[in-house]
Amino acid sequence: SRIEFAAELSGETIYLGERGALQVTTSVVIDGDIDDDGAGDVTISALSRAGADDASDRVMTIDDGLAEIGIDVTLEGLTLRDGVTLFDGGGLLVGEGEAATLIGVAVLSNETTGAGSDGGGIYADEDAALTVIGGEVADNVVSGPRARGGGIATGAFASLLVQDSEIRGNATLGSEGEGGGVYAAGAARIERSEISGNATVGQDAGGGGIATFRNGPLTVVENFDLKINKGE
């Protein structure tokens, strides 16, 4: 199935507020590129209104609750922003065994907190498959001891593919944090993308740009640019 937005929503923001995270529980394409020009036209914010500081949930959860029956969800031309959660996936959570493809999607200014939290912007749980194409993951934060993946984090045996994207200005805050930009516990491949200006801040923190679990499989190819990331 496919969900498209009315033309009058082009350039507008949908505020979730007390309604909480959008729950996606079946395979679907959600297309926010209203005019089909390759640029996102619809923003979804966890706030209740412009200028508020009242987010209490992430923006979206992709999960059918059945790990043995995965769903396949595509997001196009959306901005997901301002989410706040305890633990994993401040902006977007991809549940165990699910597949999510983000095309021209921006994930901005989300936050998750708590010891061992993963994915300030996006968290893909165990055995999930996350693909980011032509996207932007920026200014997200995960905080707490052993926090991982300020921009993106993946769980055990999950796969991550990033193409033609920017991952910048994300951070982990807390002791033993890892992966200011990306933390991958499963296989990760990054192509023609820039990872810059990310940071891990805290005692024994490391991997300002990218960190992997036990030096797991990471492939970077074709004009990959890793620069000015900071680990402490």
PDB file of C-alpha atoms in Angstrom:
ATOM      1  CA  SER A   1       0.000   0.000   0.000  1.00  0.00           C
ATOM      2  CA  ARG A   2       0.992   3.632  -0.382  1.00  0.00           C
ATOM      3  CA  ILE A   3       0.313   6.794   1.617  1.00  0.00           C
ATOM      4  CA  GLU A   4       0.633  10.194  -0.040  1.00  0.00           C
ATOM      5  CA  PHE A   5       0.004  13.684   1.306  1.00  0.00           C
ATOM      6  CA  ALA A   6      -2.374  16.354   0.061  1.00  0.00           C
ATOM      7  CA  ALA A   7      -0.795  19.130  -2.002  1.00  0.00           C
ATOM      8  CA  GLU A   8      -1.665  21.771   0.592  1.00  0.00           C
ATOM      9  CA  LEU A   9       0.695  20.080   3.065  1.00  0.00           C
ATOM     10  CA  SER A  10       3.750  20.843   0.921  1.00  0.00           C
ATOM     11  CA  GLY A  11       6.223  22.757   3.067  1.00  0.00           C
ATOM     12  CA  GLU A  12       4.132  22.246   6.192  1.00  0.00           C
ATOM     13  CA  THR A  13       4.848  20.592   9.549  1.00  0.00           C
ATOM     14  CA  ILE A  14       2.613  17.997  11.161  1.00  0.00           C
ATOM     15  CA  TYR A  15       2.867  18.235  14.957  1.00  0.00           C
ATOM     16  CA  LEU A  16       2.225  15.042  16.923  1.00  0.00           C
ATOM     17  CA  GLY A  17       2.244  16.330  20.504  1.00  0.00           C
ATOM     18  CA  GLU A  18       0.254  14.147  22.919  1.00  0.00           C
ATOM     19  CA  ARG A  19      -0.720  11.745  20.149  1.00  0.00           C
ATOM     20  CA  GLY A  20       2.745  10.216  20.459  1.00  0.00           C
ATOM     21  CA  ALA A  21       4.732   8.306  17.898  1.00  0.00           C
ATOM     22  CA  LEU A  22       3.276   7.238  14.587  1.00  0.00           C
ATOM     23  CA  GLN A  23       2.954   3.444  14.617  1.00  0.00           C
ATOM     24  CA  VAL A  24       3.658   1.674  11.330  1.00  0.00           C
ATOM     25  CA  THR A  25       2.664  -1.992  11.606  1.00  0.00           C
ATOM     26  CA  THR A  26       2.325  -3.144   7.993  1.00  0.00           C
ATOM     27  CA  SER A  27       4.363  -2.941   4.796  1.00  0.00           C
ATOM     28  CA  VAL A  28       3.786   0.448   3.172  1.00  0.00           C
ATOM     29  CA  VAL A  29       5.352   3.306   1.217  1.00  0.00           C
ATOM     30  CA  ILE A  30       4.903   6.714   2.882  1.00  0.00           C
ATOM     31  CA  ASP A  31       5.697   9.389   0.295  1.00  0.00           C
ATOM     32  CA  GLY A  32       6.264  12.973   1.430  1.00  0.00           C
ATOM     33  CA  ASP A  33       7.748  14.149  -1.872  1.00  0.00           C
ATOM     34  CA  ILE A  34       4.501  15.751  -2.990  1.00  0.00           C
ATOM     35  CA  ASP A  35       5.780  17.340  -6.191  1.00  0.00           C
ATOM     36  CA  ASP A  36       8.111  14.462  -7.131  1.00  0.00           C
ATOM     37  CA  ASP A  37      11.171  16.692  -7.405  1.00  0.00           C
ATOM     38  CA  GLY A  38      13.355  14.505  -5.201  1.00  0.00           C
ATOM     39  CA  ALA A  39      13.174  16.912  -2.243  1.00  0.00           C
ATOM     40  CA  GLY A  40      11.192  16.327   0.921  1.00  0.00           C
ATOM     41  CA  ASP A  41       8.032  18.372   1.325  1.00  0.00           C
ATOM     42  CA  VAL A  42       6.526  17.209   4.642  1.00  0.00           C
ATOM     43  CA  THR A  43       7.952  17.531   8.153  1.00  0.00           C
ATOM     44  CA  ILE A  44       6.676  15.469  11.081  1.00  0.00           C
ATOM     45  CA  SER A  45       7.601  16.819  14.522  1.00  0.00           C
ATOM     46  CA  ALA A  46       7.109  15.227  17.936  1.00  0.00           C
ATOM     47  CA  LEU A  47       6.325  18.669  19.369  1.00  0.00           C
ATOM     48  CA  SER A  48       2.775  19.926  19.913  1.00  0.00           C
ATOM     49  CA  ARG A  49       3.336  23.193  18.049  1.00  0.00           C
ATOM     50  CA  ALA A  50       6.068  25.422  16.661  1.00  0.00           C
ATOM     51  CA  GLY A  51       8.380  26.731  19.376  1.00  0.00           C
ATOM     52  CA  ALA A  52       7.184  24.279  22.021  1.00  0.00           C
ATOM     53  CA  ASP A  53       9.539  22.139  24.095  1.00  0.00           C
ATOM     54  CA  ASP A  54       7.148  19.364  25.020  1.00  0.00           C
ATOM     55  CA  ALA A  55       8.039  16.242  23.038  1.00  0.00           C
ATOM     56  CA  SER A  56       7.522  13.040  25.011  1.00  0.00           C
ATOM     57  CA  ASP A  57       7.952  10.334  22.372  1.00  0.00           C
ATOM     58  CA  ARG A  58       9.834   9.490  19.200  1.00  0.00           C
ATOM     59  CA  VAL A  59       8.406  10.469  15.823  1.00  0.00           C
ATOM     60  CA  MET A  60       7.829   7.014  14.338  1.00  0.00           C
ATOM     61  CA  THR A  61       8.016   3.328  15.193  1.00  0.00           C
ATOM     62  CA  ILE A  62       8.160   0.666  12.475  1.00  0.00           C
ATOM     63  CA  ASP A  63       7.252  -2.619  14.126  1.00  0.00           C
ATOM     64  CA  ASP A  64       4.524  -5.226  13.625  1.00  0.00           C
ATOM     65  CA  GLY A  65       5.306  -6.875  16.959  1.00  0.00           C
ATOM     66  CA  LEU A  66       6.062 -10.194  15.245  1.00  0.00           C
ATOM     67  CA  ALA A  67       9.794 -10.741  14.902  1.00  0.00           C
ATOM     68  CA  GLU A  68       9.271 -13.841  12.756  1.00  0.00           C
ATOM     69  CA  ILE A  69       7.174 -11.962  10.162  1.00  0.00           C
ATOM     70  CA  GLY A  70       9.081  -8.888   8.981  1.00  0.00           C
ATOM     71  CA  ILE A  71       7.445  -5.907   7.319  1.00  0.00           C
ATOM     72  CA  ASP A  72       9.023  -3.735   4.616  1.00  0.00           C
ATOM     73  CA  VAL A  73       8.490   0.020   4.902  1.00  0.00           C
ATOM     74  CA  THR A  74       9.743   2.802   2.621  1.00  0.00           C
ATOM     75  CA  LEU A  75       9.795   6.455   3.672  1.00  0.00           C
ATOM     76  CA  GLU A  76      10.323   9.082   0.986  1.00  0.00           C
ATOM     77  CA  GLY A  77      10.715  12.836   1.161  1.00  0.00           C
ATOM     78  CA  LEU A  78      10.025  13.295   4.866  1.00  0.00           C
ATOM     79  CA  THR A  79      11.694  15.119   7.736  1.00  0.00           C
ATOM     80  CA  LEU A  80      11.417  13.404  11.147  1.00  0.00           C
ATOM     81  CA  ARG A  81      12.387  15.715  13.975  1.00  0.00           C
ATOM     82  CA  ASP A  82      12.227  16.701  17.652  1.00  0.00           C
ATOM     83  CA  GLY A  83      11.620  13.236  19.090  1.00  0.00           C
ATOM     84  CA  VAL A  84      12.562  12.498  22.708  1.00  0.00           C
ATOM     85  CA  THR A  85      12.644   9.023  24.254  1.00  0.00           C
ATOM     86  CA  LEU A  86      14.047   6.980  27.078  1.00  0.00           C
ATOM     87  CA  PHE A  87      16.309   4.376  25.526  1.00  0.00           C
ATOM     88  CA  ASP A  88      16.373   3.515  21.853  1.00  0.00           C
ATOM     89  CA  GLY A  89      15.536   5.486  18.712  1.00  0.00           C
ATOM     90  CA  GLY A  90      14.904   9.136  19.451  1.00  0.00           C
ATOM     91  CA  GLY A  91      13.507   9.882  15.990  1.00  0.00           C
ATOM     92  CA  LEU A  92      12.818   6.493  14.413  1.00  0.00           C
ATOM     93  CA  LEU A  93      12.753   2.960  15.782  1.00  0.00           C
ATOM     94  CA  VAL A  94      12.905   0.033  13.358  1.00  0.00           C
ATOM     95  CA  GLY A  95      11.786  -3.057  15.221  1.00  0.00           C
ATOM     96  CA  GLU A  96      13.361  -6.487  15.370  1.00  0.00           C
ATOM     97  CA  GLY A  97      13.397  -8.189  11.981  1.00  0.00           C
ATOM     98  CA  GLU A  98      11.795  -5.272  10.111  1.00  0.00           C
ATOM     99  CA  ALA A  99      13.140  -3.581   6.963  1.00  0.00           C
ATOM    100  CA  ALA A 100      13.116   0.191   6.461  1.00  0.00           C
ATOM    101  CA  THR A 101      14.304   2.141   3.424  1.00  0.00           C
ATOM    102  CA  LEU A 102      14.652   5.915   3.780  1.00  0.00           C
ATOM    103  CA  ILE A 103      14.907   7.842   0.507  1.00  0.00           C
ATOM    104  CA  GLY A 104      15.506  11.579   0.716  1.00  0.00           C
ATOM    105  CA  VAL A 105      14.611  11.577   4.407  1.00  0.00           C
ATOM    106  CA  ALA A 106      16.053  13.966   7.014  1.00  0.00           C
ATOM    107  CA  VAL A 107      16.227  12.856  10.658  1.00  0.00           C
ATOM    108  CA  LEU A 108      16.984  15.950  12.710  1.00  0.00           C
ATOM    109  CA  SER A 109      17.297  17.106  16.313  1.00  0.00           C
ATOM    110  CA  ASN A 110      16.079  13.989  18.094  1.00  0.00           C
ATOM    111  CA  GLU A 111      17.261  12.727  21.464  1.00  0.00           C
ATOM    112  CA  THR A 112      17.265   9.541  23.488  1.00  0.00           C
ATOM    113  CA  THR A 113      18.527   9.125  27.031  1.00  0.00           C
ATOM    114  CA  GLY A 114      19.319   6.357  29.501  1.00  0.00           C
ATOM    115  CA  ALA A 115      22.141   4.000  30.343  1.00  0.00           C
ATOM    116  CA  GLY A 116      22.935   1.848  27.327  1.00  0.00           C
ATOM    117  CA  SER A 117      20.703   3.874  25.012  1.00  0.00           C
ATOM    118  CA  ASP A 118      21.128   3.444  21.254  1.00  0.00           C
ATOM    119  CA  GLY A 119      20.380   5.707  18.315  1.00  0.00           C
ATOM    120  CA  GLY A 120      19.680   9.352  19.000  1.00  0.00           C
ATOM    121  CA  GLY A 121      18.312   9.690  15.470  1.00  0.00           C
ATOM    122  CA  ILE A 122      17.571   6.128  14.331  1.00  0.00           C
ATOM    123  CA  TYR A 123      17.805   2.726  15.985  1.00  0.00           C
ATOM    124  CA  ALA A 124      17.425  -0.490  13.977  1.00  0.00           C
ATOM    125  CA  ASP A 125      16.897  -3.418  16.344  1.00  0.00           C
ATOM    126  CA  GLU A 126      18.280  -6.946  16.055  1.00  0.00           C
ATOM    127  CA  ASP A 127      18.015  -8.553  12.611  1.00  0.00           C
ATOM    128  CA  ALA A 128      16.537  -5.387  11.102  1.00  0.00           C
ATOM    129  CA  ALA A 129      17.626  -3.988   7.734  1.00  0.00           C
ATOM    130  CA  LEU A 130      18.070  -0.220   7.452  1.00  0.00           C
ATOM    131  CA  THR A 131      18.856   1.559   4.179  1.00  0.00           C
ATOM    132  CA  VAL A 132      19.425   5.326   3.975  1.00  0.00           C
ATOM    133  CA  ILE A 133      19.653   6.823   0.463  1.00  0.00           C
ATOM    134  CA  GLY A 134      20.140  10.505  -0.262  1.00  0.00           C
ATOM    135  CA  GLY A 135      19.344  11.396   3.324  1.00  0.00           C
ATOM    136  CA  GLU A 136      20.506  13.583   6.165  1.00  0.00           C
ATOM    137  CA  VAL A 137      20.932  12.498   9.792  1.00  0.00           C
ATOM    138  CA  ALA A 138      21.961  15.552  11.783  1.00  0.00           C
ATOM    139  CA  ASP A 139      22.039  17.144  15.230  1.00  0.00           C
ATOM    140  CA  ASN A 140      20.760  14.101  17.104  1.00  0.00           C
ATOM    141  CA  VAL A 141      21.959  13.168  20.600  1.00  0.00           C
ATOM    142  CA  VAL A 142      22.058  10.012  22.704  1.00  0.00           C
ATOM    143  CA  SER A 143      23.056  10.477  26.337  1.00  0.00           C
ATOM    144  CA  GLY A 144      23.861   8.257  29.287  1.00  0.00           C
ATOM    145  CA  PRO A 145      26.583   5.783  30.267  1.00  0.00           C
ATOM    146  CA  ARG A 146      27.478   3.440  27.386  1.00  0.00           C
ATOM    147  CA  ALA A 147      25.307   5.418  24.961  1.00  0.00           C
ATOM    148  CA  ARG A 148      25.876   4.458  21.327  1.00  0.00           C
ATOM    149  CA  GLY A 149      25.154   5.943  17.934  1.00  0.00           C
ATOM    150  CA  GLY A 150      24.301   9.610  18.189  1.00  0.00           C
ATOM    151  CA  GLY A 151      22.996   9.587  14.613  1.00  0.00           C
ATOM    152  CA  ILE A 152      22.329   5.924  13.810  1.00  0.00           C
ATOM    153  CA  ALA A 153      22.708   2.721  15.817  1.00  0.00           C
ATOM    154  CA  THR A 154      21.998  -0.870  14.836  1.00  0.00           C
ATOM    155  CA  GLY A 155      21.503  -3.968  16.958  1.00  0.00           C
ATOM    156  CA  ALA A 156      23.041  -7.413  16.693  1.00  0.00           C
ATOM    157  CA  PHE A 157      22.840  -9.000  13.230  1.00  0.00           C
ATOM    158  CA  ALA A 158      21.128  -5.908  11.788  1.00  0.00           C
ATOM    159  CA  SER A 159      22.343  -4.570   8.456  1.00  0.00           C
ATOM    160  CA  LEU A 160      22.978  -0.937   7.546  1.00  0.00           C
ATOM    161  CA  LEU A 161      23.449   0.551   4.078  1.00  0.00           C
ATOM    162  CA  VAL A 162      24.069   4.295   3.675  1.00  0.00           C
ATOM    163  CA  GLN A 163      24.356   5.827   0.195  1.00  0.00           C
ATOM    164  CA  ASP A 164      24.764   9.431  -0.956  1.00  0.00           C
ATOM    165  CA  SER A 165      23.950  10.803   2.496  1.00  0.00           C
ATOM    166  CA  GLU A 166      25.216  13.136   5.216  1.00  0.00           C
ATOM    167  CA  ILE A 167      25.600  12.145   8.857  1.00  0.00           C
ATOM    168  CA  ARG A 168      26.725  15.238  10.722  1.00  0.00           C
ATOM    169  CA  GLY A 169      26.627  17.068  14.010  1.00  0.00           C
ATOM    170  CA  ASN A 170      25.436  14.088  16.063  1.00  0.00           C
ATOM    171  CA  ALA A 171      26.769  13.177  19.499  1.00  0.00           C
ATOM    172  CA  THR A 172      26.926  10.656  22.301  1.00  0.00           C
ATOM    173  CA  LEU A 173      27.161  12.156  25.785  1.00  0.00           C
ATOM    174  CA  GLY A 174      28.293   9.977  28.664  1.00  0.00           C
ATOM    175  CA  SER A 175      31.052   7.685  29.844  1.00  0.00           C
ATOM    176  CA  GLU A 176      32.048   4.836  27.529  1.00  0.00           C
ATOM    177  CA  GLY A 177      29.927   6.199  24.690  1.00  0.00           C
ATOM    178  CA  GLU A 178      30.616   4.956  21.158  1.00  0.00           C
ATOM    179  CA  GLY A 179      29.904   6.144  17.657  1.00  0.00           C
ATOM    180  CA  GLY A 180      28.995   9.808  17.631  1.00  0.00           C
ATOM    181  CA  GLY A 181      27.790   9.470  14.044  1.00  0.00           C
ATOM    182  CA  VAL A 182      27.169   5.739  13.611  1.00  0.00           C
ATOM    183  CA  TYR A 183      27.343   2.675  15.838  1.00  0.00           C
ATOM    184  CA  ALA A 184      26.927  -0.649  14.032  1.00  0.00           C
ATOM    185  CA  ALA A 185      26.547  -3.923  15.919  1.00  0.00           C
ATOM    186  CA  GLY A 186      25.992  -5.752  12.625  1.00  0.00           C
ATOM    187  CA  ALA A 187      27.305  -5.366   9.086  1.00  0.00           C
ATOM    188  CA  ALA A 188      27.477  -1.808   7.725  1.00  0.00           C
ATOM    189  CA  ARG A 189      28.253  -0.452   4.267  1.00  0.00           C
ATOM    190  CA  ILE A 190      28.677   3.257   3.526  1.00  0.00           C
ATOM    191  CA  GLU A 191      28.922   4.578  -0.031  1.00  0.00           C
ATOM    192  CA  ARG A 192      29.462   8.096  -1.417  1.00  0.00           C
ATOM    193  CA  SER A 193      28.558   9.713   1.898  1.00  0.00           C
ATOM    194  CA  GLU A 194      29.974  12.226   4.361  1.00  0.00           C
ATOM    195  CA  ILE A 195      30.287  11.649   8.091  1.00  0.00           C
ATOM    196  CA  SER A 196      31.454  14.876   9.707  1.00  0.00           C
ATOM    197  CA  GLY A 197      31.258  16.987  12.829  1.00  0.00           C
ATOM    198  CA  ASN A 198      30.077  14.155  15.081  1.00  0.00           C
ATOM    199  CA  ALA A 199      31.389  13.630  18.610  1.00  0.00           C
ATOM    200  CA  THR A 200      31.587  11.272  21.557  1.00  0.00           C
ATOM    201  CA  VAL A 201      31.921  13.183  24.820  1.00  0.00           C
ATOM    202  CA  GLY A 202      32.680  11.527  28.147  1.00  0.00           C
ATOM    203  CA  GLN A 203      35.239   9.449  29.993  1.00  0.00           C
ATOM    204  CA  ASP A 204      36.523   6.522  27.914  1.00  0.00           C
ATOM    205  CA  ALA A 205      34.243   7.464  25.016  1.00  0.00           C
ATOM    206  CA  GLY A 206      35.440   6.797  21.477  1.00  0.00           C
ATOM    207  CA  GLY A 207      34.649   6.560  17.802  1.00  0.00           C
ATOM    208  CA  GLY A 208      33.517  10.103  17.107  1.00  0.00           C
ATOM    209  CA  GLY A 209      32.542   9.272  13.534  1.00  0.00           C
ATOM    210  CA  ILE A 210      31.913   5.520  13.388  1.00  0.00           C
ATOM    211  CA  ALA A 211      32.193   2.662  15.861  1.00  0.00           C
ATOM    212  CA  THR A 212      31.482  -1.029  15.342  1.00  0.00           C
ATOM    213  CA  PHE A 213      30.897  -3.876  17.779  1.00  0.00           C
ATOM    214  CA  ARG A 214      34.168  -5.742  18.271  1.00  0.00           C
ATOM    215  CA  ASN A 215      35.515  -4.273  15.050  1.00  0.00           C
ATOM    216  CA  GLY A 216      32.680  -5.886  13.106  1.00  0.00           C
ATOM    217  CA  PRO A 217      32.260  -5.816   9.310  1.00  0.00           C
ATOM    218  CA  LEU A 218      32.353  -2.259   7.971  1.00  0.00           C
ATOM    219  CA  THR A 219      32.698  -1.481   4.258  1.00  0.00           C
ATOM    220  CA  VAL A 220      33.289   2.053   2.996  1.00  0.00           C
ATOM    221  CA  VAL A 221      33.532   2.702  -0.741  1.00  0.00           C
ATOM    222  CA  GLU A 222      33.238   5.276  -3.517  1.00  0.00           C
ATOM    223  CA  ASN A 223      34.167   8.762  -2.346  1.00  0.00           C
ATOM    224  CA  PHE A 224      33.376   8.161   1.292  1.00  0.00           C
ATOM    225  CA  ASP A 225      34.356  11.243   3.310  1.00  0.00           C
ATOM    226  CA  LEU A 226      35.090  10.948   7.031  1.00  0.00           C
ATOM    227  CA  LYS A 227      36.287  14.187   8.568  1.00  0.00           C
ATOM    228  CA  ILE A 228      36.412  16.365  11.676  1.00  0.00           C
ATOM    229  CA  ASN A 229      34.808  13.939  14.078  1.00  0.00           C
ATOM    230  CA  LYS A 230      35.804  13.968  17.725  1.00  0.00           C
ATOM    231  CA  GLY A 231      36.175  11.217  20.302  1.00  0.00           C
ATOM    232  CA  GLU A 232      37.122  11.735  23.929  1.00  0.00           C
TER     233      GLU A 232
END
